[in-house]
mmCIF file of C-alpha atoms in Angstrom:
data_model
loop_
_atom_site.group_PDB
_atom_site.id
_atom_site.type_symbol
_atom_site.label_atom_id
_atom_site.label_comp_id
_atom_site.label_asym_id
_atom_site.label_seq_id
_atom_site.Cartn_x
_atom_site.Cartn_y
_atom_site.Cartn_z
ATOM 1 C CA MET C 24 9.386 6.426 -14.880
ATOM 2 C CA SER C 25 9.376 9.412 -12.457
ATOM 3 C CA THR C 26 9.126 9.055 -8.862
ATOM 4 C CA PRO C 27 5.649 10.296 -7.385
ATOM 5 C CA PRO C 28 6.155 12.696 -4.020
ATOM 6 C CA VAL C 29 6.380 11.369 -1.352
ATOM 7 C CA THR C 30 5.469 14.253 0.789
ATOM 8 C CA PRO C 31 1.579 14.244 1.334
ATOM 9 C CA TRP C 32 1.572 11.121 3.707
ATOM 10 C CA GLY C 33 5.418 11.574 5.177
ATOM 11 C CA GLY C 34 5.500 14.524 6.776
ATOM 12 C CA ALA C 35 4.442 15.664 10.119
ATOM 13 C CA GLY C 36 0.713 16.519 9.430
ATOM 14 C CA PRO C 37 -3.136 14.536 9.842
ATOM 15 C CA TYR C 38 -1.871 11.233 8.783
ATOM 16 C CA ALA C 39 1.296 10.754 11.188
ATOM 17 C CA ALA C 40 -1.593 12.491 14.148
ATOM 18 C CA ALA C 41 -3.829 9.998 13.076
ATOM 19 C CA LEU C 42 -1.447 7.191 13.341
ATOM 20 C CA ARG C 43 -0.102 8.093 16.754
ATOM 21 C CA THR C 44 -3.611 8.557 18.680
ATOM 22 C CA GLY C 45 -4.875 5.476 15.900
ATOM 23 C CA ARG C 46 -7.813 6.631 15.878
ATOM 24 C CA GLY C 47 -9.595 9.394 13.263
ATOM 25 C CA PRO C 48 -11.602 11.202 11.298
ATOM 26 C CA LEU C 49 -9.219 11.149 8.663
ATOM 27 C CA PHE C 50 -10.116 11.774 5.246
ATOM 28 C CA LEU C 51 -9.053 11.894 1.502
ATOM 29 C CA ARG C 52 -10.553 15.355 0.054
ATOM 30 C CA ARG C 53 -11.122 15.594 -3.501
ATOM 31 C CA SER C 54 -10.916 19.642 -5.073
ATOM 32 C CA ASP C 55 -14.742 19.520 -5.428
ATOM 33 C CA GLY C 56 -15.123 18.550 -1.893
ATOM 34 C CA TRP C 57 -15.787 15.064 -1.431
ATOM 35 C CA LEU C 58 -14.262 13.068 1.073
ATOM 36 C CA LEU C 59 -13.342 9.355 1.424
ATOM 37 C CA PRO C 60 -13.550 7.982 5.260
ATOM 38 C CA LEU C 61 -10.090 6.227 6.098
ATOM 39 C CA GLU C 62 -10.268 3.604 8.490
ATOM 40 C CA VAL C 63 -7.523 4.522 10.562
ATOM 41 C CA GLU C 64 -8.680 2.649 13.779
ATOM 42 C CA ARG C 65 -8.811 -0.859 11.560
ATOM 43 C CA TRP C 66 -5.468 -0.030 10.034
ATOM 44 C CA CYS C 67 -3.899 0.515 14.033
ATOM 45 C CA ALA C 68 -5.356 -2.153 15.663
ATOM 46 C CA ARG C 69 -3.839 -6.270 14.947
ATOM 47 C CA ALA C 70 -5.277 -8.021 11.479
ATOM 48 C CA ASP C 71 -8.714 -8.341 11.672
ATOM 49 C CA PRO C 72 -10.275 -12.250 10.346
ATOM 50 C CA VAL C 73 -10.381 -10.757 6.813
ATOM 51 C CA ASP C 74 -7.386 -9.440 7.116
ATOM 52 C CA ARG C 75 -5.545 -12.914 8.644
ATOM 53 C CA ALA C 76 -7.869 -14.872 5.574
ATOM 54 C CA VAL C 77 -5.747 -12.591 2.800
ATOM 55 C CA LEU C 78 -2.679 -13.200 4.121
ATOM 56 C CA ASP C 79 -3.869 -17.203 4.134
ATOM 57 C CA ARG C 80 -3.459 -16.782 0.505
ATOM 58 C CA CYS C 81 0.235 -15.017 -0.022
ATOM 59 C CA GLU C 82 2.994 -16.960 -1.621
ATOM 60 C CA GLY C 83 6.496 -16.882 -0.617
ATOM 61 C CA ALA C 84 8.696 -13.810 0.446
ATOM 62 C CA VAL C 85 5.650 -11.254 0.815
ATOM 63 C CA LEU C 86 6.419 -6.996 0.073
ATOM 64 C CA ASP C 87 3.354 -5.231 2.015
ATOM 65 C CA VAL C 88 3.235 -1.727 -0.241
ATOM 66 C CA GLY C 89 2.212 1.236 1.773
ATOM 67 C CA CYS C 90 1.833 -0.956 4.595
ATOM 68 C CA GLY C 91 0.994 1.577 7.188
ATOM 69 C CA PRO C 92 1.033 0.818 10.429
ATOM 70 C CA GLY C 93 1.904 -1.979 10.091
ATOM 71 C CA ARG C 94 -0.650 -4.584 10.858
ATOM 72 C CA LEU C 95 -0.185 -7.193 8.276
ATOM 73 C CA VAL C 96 3.577 -7.216 8.347
ATOM 74 C CA ALA C 97 3.384 -7.658 12.475
ATOM 75 C CA GLU C 98 1.063 -10.712 11.258
ATOM 76 C CA LEU C 99 2.827 -12.584 8.592
ATOM 77 C CA ALA C 100 6.626 -12.139 11.200
ATOM 78 C CA ALA C 101 4.136 -13.778 13.545
ATOM 79 C CA ARG C 102 3.755 -16.271 11.092
ATOM 80 C CA GLY C 103 7.253 -16.959 10.513
ATOM 81 C CA ARG C 104 6.891 -15.852 7.423
ATOM 82 C CA THR C 105 10.003 -13.464 5.394
ATOM 83 C CA VAL C 106 8.083 -10.158 4.979
ATOM 84 C CA LEU C 107 8.554 -6.813 4.394
ATOM 85 C CA GLY C 108 6.563 -3.192 4.403
ATOM 86 C CA ILE C 109 7.226 -0.307 2.958
ATOM 87 C CA ASP C 110 5.398 3.360 3.335
ATOM 88 C CA VAL C 111 6.595 6.809 2.888
ATOM 89 C CA SER C 112 5.431 7.853 6.023
ATOM 90 C CA GLU C 113 7.501 7.905 8.943
ATOM 91 C CA ALA C 114 5.074 7.193 11.752
ATOM 92 C CA ALA C 115 4.070 4.181 10.043
ATOM 93 C CA VAL C 116 7.033 2.831 9.026
ATOM 94 C CA ASP C 117 7.860 3.092 13.207
ATOM 95 C CA HIS C 118 4.820 1.955 14.225
ATOM 96 C CA THR C 119 5.281 -1.333 12.362
ATOM 97 C CA VAL C 120 9.040 -1.732 13.486
ATOM 98 C CA ARG C 121 6.940 -1.179 17.712
ATOM 99 C CA LEU C 122 4.768 -4.077 16.547
ATOM 100 C CA GLY C 123 7.785 -6.558 15.734
ATOM 101 C CA GLY C 124 7.392 -5.744 12.002
ATOM 102 C CA GLN C 125 10.040 -5.073 9.895
ATOM 103 C CA ALA C 126 9.870 -2.288 7.392
ATOM 104 C CA LEU C 127 11.745 0.735 5.088
ATOM 105 C CA ARG C 128 10.270 4.192 4.646
ATOM 106 C CA ARG C 129 10.277 3.941 1.208
ATOM 107 C CA SER C 130 8.472 4.888 -2.220
ATOM 108 C CA VAL C 131 7.418 1.569 -4.192
ATOM 109 C CA PHE C 132 9.077 3.676 -7.244
ATOM 110 C CA GLU C 133 12.418 3.786 -5.349
ATOM 111 C CA PRO C 134 14.765 1.379 -5.506
ATOM 112 C CA LEU C 135 13.746 -1.835 -3.419
ATOM 113 C CA PRO C 136 15.866 -4.753 -1.895
ATOM 114 C CA GLY C 137 14.633 -8.003 -4.136
ATOM 115 C CA GLU C 138 13.686 -6.441 -7.102
ATOM 116 C CA GLY C 139 12.347 -9.359 -9.311
ATOM 117 C CA ARG C 140 12.212 -11.630 -7.006
ATOM 118 C CA TRP C 141 9.550 -11.290 -3.996
ATOM 119 C CA GLY C 142 6.334 -13.988 -4.068
ATOM 120 C CA THR C 143 3.440 -11.950 -3.421
ATOM 121 C CA VAL C 144 3.295 -8.147 -3.121
ATOM 122 C CA LEU C 145 -0.224 -6.532 -1.291
ATOM 123 C CA LEU C 146 -1.548 -3.405 -1.710
ATOM 124 C CA MET C 147 -4.542 -3.544 1.002
ATOM 125 C CA ASP C 148 -6.696 -0.651 2.296
ATOM 126 C CA GLY C 149 -6.904 0.699 -1.454
ATOM 127 C CA ASN C 150 -3.109 1.562 -2.168
ATOM 128 C CA VAL C 151 -3.884 0.299 -5.657
ATOM 129 C CA GLY C 152 -4.534 4.107 -5.674
ATOM 130 C CA ILE C 153 -0.861 4.692 -5.242
ATOM 131 C CA GLY C 154 0.700 7.250 -7.786
ATOM 132 C CA GLY C 155 -2.846 7.620 -9.446
ATOM 133 C CA ASP C 156 -1.670 5.763 -12.439
ATOM 134 C CA PRO C 157 -2.965 2.088 -12.596
ATOM 135 C CA ARG C 158 -0.864 1.249 -15.186
ATOM 136 C CA ALA C 159 2.609 2.153 -14.341
ATOM 137 C CA LEU C 160 1.651 0.666 -10.613
ATOM 138 C CA LEU C 161 0.812 -2.056 -11.879
ATOM 139 C CA ASP C 162 3.926 -2.156 -14.121
ATOM 140 C CA ARG C 163 6.231 -1.056 -11.500
ATOM 141 C CA VAL C 164 4.931 -3.897 -9.469
ATOM 142 C CA ALA C 165 5.694 -6.676 -11.657
ATOM 143 C CA ARG C 166 9.128 -5.822 -11.966
ATOM 144 C CA LEU C 167 9.378 -6.318 -7.976
ATOM 145 C CA LEU C 168 7.190 -9.746 -8.384
ATOM 146 C CA ARG C 169 9.168 -13.122 -9.494
ATOM 147 C CA PRO C 170 7.789 -14.817 -12.875
ATOM 148 C CA GLY C 171 4.266 -15.851 -12.119
ATOM 149 C CA GLY C 172 4.169 -14.370 -8.795
ATOM 150 C CA LEU C 173 1.394 -12.874 -6.835
ATOM 151 C CA LEU C 174 -0.290 -9.964 -6.400
ATOM 152 C CA ILE C 175 -3.698 -9.186 -4.199
ATOM 153 C CA ALA C 176 -5.168 -6.097 -4.222
ATOM 154 C CA GLU C 177 -8.013 -4.861 -2.271
ATOM 155 C CA THR C 178 -10.364 -2.264 -4.643
ATOM 156 C CA ALA C 179 -13.121 0.112 -3.534
ATOM 157 C CA ALA C 180 -16.648 -1.708 -2.564
ATOM 158 C CA VAL C 181 -18.788 0.347 -5.861
ATOM 159 C CA ASP C 182 -17.637 -0.675 -9.428
ATOM 160 C CA VAL C 183 -15.609 2.834 -9.826
ATOM 161 C CA ASP C 184 -12.805 4.006 -12.079
ATOM 162 C CA GLU C 185 -12.009 7.540 -11.006
ATOM 163 C CA ARG C 186 -8.071 9.848 -10.864
ATOM 164 C CA SER C 187 -8.113 12.445 -8.868
ATOM 165 C CA GLU C 188 -5.792 15.324 -6.606
ATOM 166 C CA VAL C 189 -6.685 14.640 -3.425
ATOM 167 C CA ARG C 190 -5.514 15.839 -0.278
ATOM 168 C CA VAL C 191 -5.371 14.374 3.824
ATOM 169 C CA VAL C 192 -7.280 15.902 5.776
ATOM 170 C CA ASP C 193 -8.651 15.702 9.803
ATOM 171 C CA GLY C 194 -12.163 16.296 11.252
ATOM 172 C CA THR C 195 -10.997 18.574 13.837
ATOM 173 C CA GLY C 196 -11.565 21.850 11.399
ATOM 174 C CA MET C 197 -8.251 23.264 12.054
ATOM 175 C CA GLU C 198 -4.824 22.651 9.613
ATOM 176 C CA THR C 199 -2.277 20.505 10.988
ATOM 177 C CA GLY C 200 0.057 20.011 8.499
ATOM 178 C CA ALA C 201 2.210 22.832 6.789
ATOM 179 C CA ILE C 202 -0.097 25.419 5.013
ATOM 180 C CA GLY C 203 -1.993 26.521 8.429
ATOM 181 C CA PRO C 204 -4.835 26.816 9.969
ATOM 182 C CA GLU C 205 -7.228 26.437 7.162
ATOM 183 C CA THR C 206 -10.801 24.902 6.769
ATOM 184 C CA ASP C 207 -13.233 24.355 4.037
ATOM 185 C CA GLY C 208 -16.523 24.991 5.390
ATOM 186 C CA HIS C 209 -17.001 21.670 6.029
ATOM 187 C CA GLY C 210 -15.721 21.412 9.529
ATOM 188 C CA VAL C 211 -12.412 19.592 7.779
ATOM 189 C CA GLY C 212 -9.019 21.339 6.972
ATOM 190 C CA ALA C 213 -8.224 22.248 3.437
ATOM 191 C CA GLY C 214 -5.007 22.187 2.965
ATOM 192 C CA GLY C 215 -3.426 18.613 4.421
ATOM 193 C CA ASP C 216 -0.355 17.623 3.539
ATOM 194 C CA GLY C 217 -0.352 19.284 -0.227
ATOM 195 C CA ALA C 218 -2.321 17.572 -3.184
ATOM 196 C CA PHE C 219 -1.502 14.994 -4.570
ATOM 197 C CA PRO C 220 -2.705 11.972 -7.121
ATOM 198 C CA TRP C 221 -4.971 9.150 -6.098
ATOM 199 C CA ALA C 222 -6.865 6.618 -8.254
ATOM 200 C CA ARG C 223 -9.922 4.913 -6.712
ATOM 201 C CA LEU C 224 -10.619 1.569 -8.799
ATOM 202 C CA GLY C 225 -13.245 -1.055 -8.136
ATOM 203 C CA THR C 226 -12.445 -4.798 -9.598
ATOM 204 C CA PRO C 227 -14.135 -4.468 -12.901
ATOM 205 C CA ALA C 228 -11.782 -1.004 -13.222
ATOM 206 C CA LEU C 229 -8.393 -3.508 -12.138
ATOM 207 C CA LEU C 230 -8.889 -6.402 -13.954
ATOM 208 C CA ARG C 231 -9.286 -3.970 -17.162
ATOM 209 C CA TYR C 232 -6.069 -2.423 -16.416
ATOM 210 C CA ALA C 233 -4.337 -5.743 -15.509
ATOM 211 C CA GLY C 234 -4.973 -7.612 -18.452
ATOM 212 C CA ARG C 235 -3.724 -4.903 -20.687
ATOM 213 C CA ALA C 236 -0.847 -4.795 -18.829
ATOM 214 C CA GLY C 237 -1.044 -8.988 -19.481
ATOM 215 C CA TRP C 238 -1.265 -9.929 -16.109
ATOM 216 C CA ARG C 239 -3.652 -12.696 -15.048
ATOM 217 C CA PRO C 240 -6.622 -13.096 -12.992
ATOM 218 C CA VAL C 241 -7.023 -15.779 -10.453
ATOM 219 C CA GLY C 242 -9.178 -14.759 -8.140
ATOM 220 C CA GLN C 243 -12.100 -12.277 -6.714
ATOM 221 C CA TRP C 244 -13.759 -12.065 -3.624
ATOM 222 C CA THR C 245 -16.145 -10.151 -1.288
ATOM 223 C CA THR C 246 -16.041 -10.296 2.388
ATOM 224 C CA GLY C 247 -18.180 -7.852 4.300
ATOM 225 C CA ARG C 248 -17.579 -4.698 2.621
ATOM 226 C CA ARG C 249 -13.934 -4.983 1.346
ATOM 227 C CA ARG C 250 -13.645 -6.457 -1.992
ATOM 228 C CA PHE C 251 -10.266 -7.736 -3.451
ATOM 229 C CA ALA C 252 -8.428 -9.746 -6.289
ATOM 230 C CA ALA C 253 -5.158 -12.112 -7.115
ATOM 231 C CA LEU C 254 -3.885 -11.543 -9.848
ATOM 232 C CA ARG C 255 -0.289 -13.662 -11.338
ATOM 233 C CA SER C 256 2.147 -10.995 -13.423
ATOM 234 C CA ARG C 257 3.886 -12.833 -16.705
ATOM 235 C CA SER C 258 5.398 -16.246 -16.358
ATOM 236 C CA PRO C 259 8.027 -17.180 -19.004
ATOM 237 C CA ARG C 260 7.227 -20.118 -20.330
ATOM 238 C CA SER C 261 10.533 -21.920 -18.455
ATOM 239 C CA ALA C 262 9.320 -20.600 -14.959
ATOM 240 C CA SER C 263 7.175 -22.060 -12.567
ATOM 241 C CA SER C 264 4.908 -19.550 -10.913
ATOM 242 C CA SER C 265 5.383 -21.931 -7.946
ATOM 243 C CA ALA C 266 8.570 -21.646 -7.822
ATOM 244 C CA GLU C 267 10.791 -20.860 -4.526
ATOM 245 C CA PRO C 268 12.081 -16.907 -4.407
ATOM 246 C CA ALA C 269 15.893 -16.399 -3.584
ATOM 247 C CA ASN C 270 17.308 -16.509 -0.673
ATOM 248 C CA SER C 271 14.873 -15.099 1.513
ATOM 249 C CA THR C 272 17.448 -13.220 3.888
ATOM 250 C CA ALA C 273 18.465 -11.512 1.592
ATOM 251 C CA LEU C 274 15.884 -9.929 -0.182
ATOM 252 C CA ILE C 275 15.072 -7.816 2.884
ATOM 253 C CA SER C 276 19.009 -7.406 2.992
ATOM 254 C CA SER C 277 20.183 -7.273 -0.034
ATOM 255 C CA GLN C 278 20.203 -3.175 0.023
ATOM 256 C CA ARG C 279 21.207 -1.525 2.758
ATOM 257 C CA ALA C 280 24.564 -0.945 2.088
ATOM 258 C CA ARG C 281 23.402 0.858 -0.610
ATOM 259 C CA LYS C 282 20.115 2.879 0.115
ATOM 260 C CA PRO C 283 19.948 5.834 0.234
ATOM 261 C CA SER C 284 21.546 8.224 2.785
ATOM 262 C CA ALA C 285 17.208 9.685 3.336
ATOM 263 C CA ASP C 286 15.988 6.126 4.262
ATOM 264 C CA ARG C 287 15.337 5.023 7.836
ATOM 265 C CA PRO C 288 15.928 0.997 7.294
ATOM 266 C CA VAL C 289 14.741 -0.605 10.291
ATOM 267 C CA ALA C 290 15.049 -4.050 9.105
ATOM 268 C CA ASP C 291 17.876 -4.720 11.778
ATOM 269 C CA ARG C 292 15.794 -3.002 15.327
#
């Protein structure tokens, strides 16, 4: 499987600027001009009651994919849980560390610590759209989890199954990325950090993809305007879904000595 480009979120553009200030506006913009607002203020705050209820469901060691500024990693760490966040954004990783969490600057499609041993993988805040290919992402997550491991995904609030090219843009009318001060006529920077593939999935769409890939749905719920689904990966008959993972410290540390030099490991800070 090829690794999707990581530069759209990882550069010094609108996303990094929003994380530094803790506020938007920030959007994903499709080529037709449609805008999806991104909830920067909520992401940069502490975990809220809805988040905490989701985290109550986590099992074993937790990998937060696309951890953003780290509110979920920090909350789990404060509970004494083994947790690692990964994100392609340097600003996101730095923010996570400042909150007291552990994180690596890495794509989910790159080699990761503890592959095949994580108890829970989180795809929150729309991160089920990473890479723009739901089947490829589900296959990758299955390889990260231990047999019978748990995936908790936050889905779109509407029944949608959409894959498109998008850009991260701000609401200032000026482009803050590397492309230049272009706007799209709607007061939103048109260049963003560069176009990249993304998906939007409602719960029914996620369950369709998951069913074809051998996942077993174990729960779905709605709290306020936010929707979630919980799925279990395939479990061999000889494996127990409640089995404890291998040594939790090793999950995070197992690849420190051989990670690519481009990584910025921060788990030791």
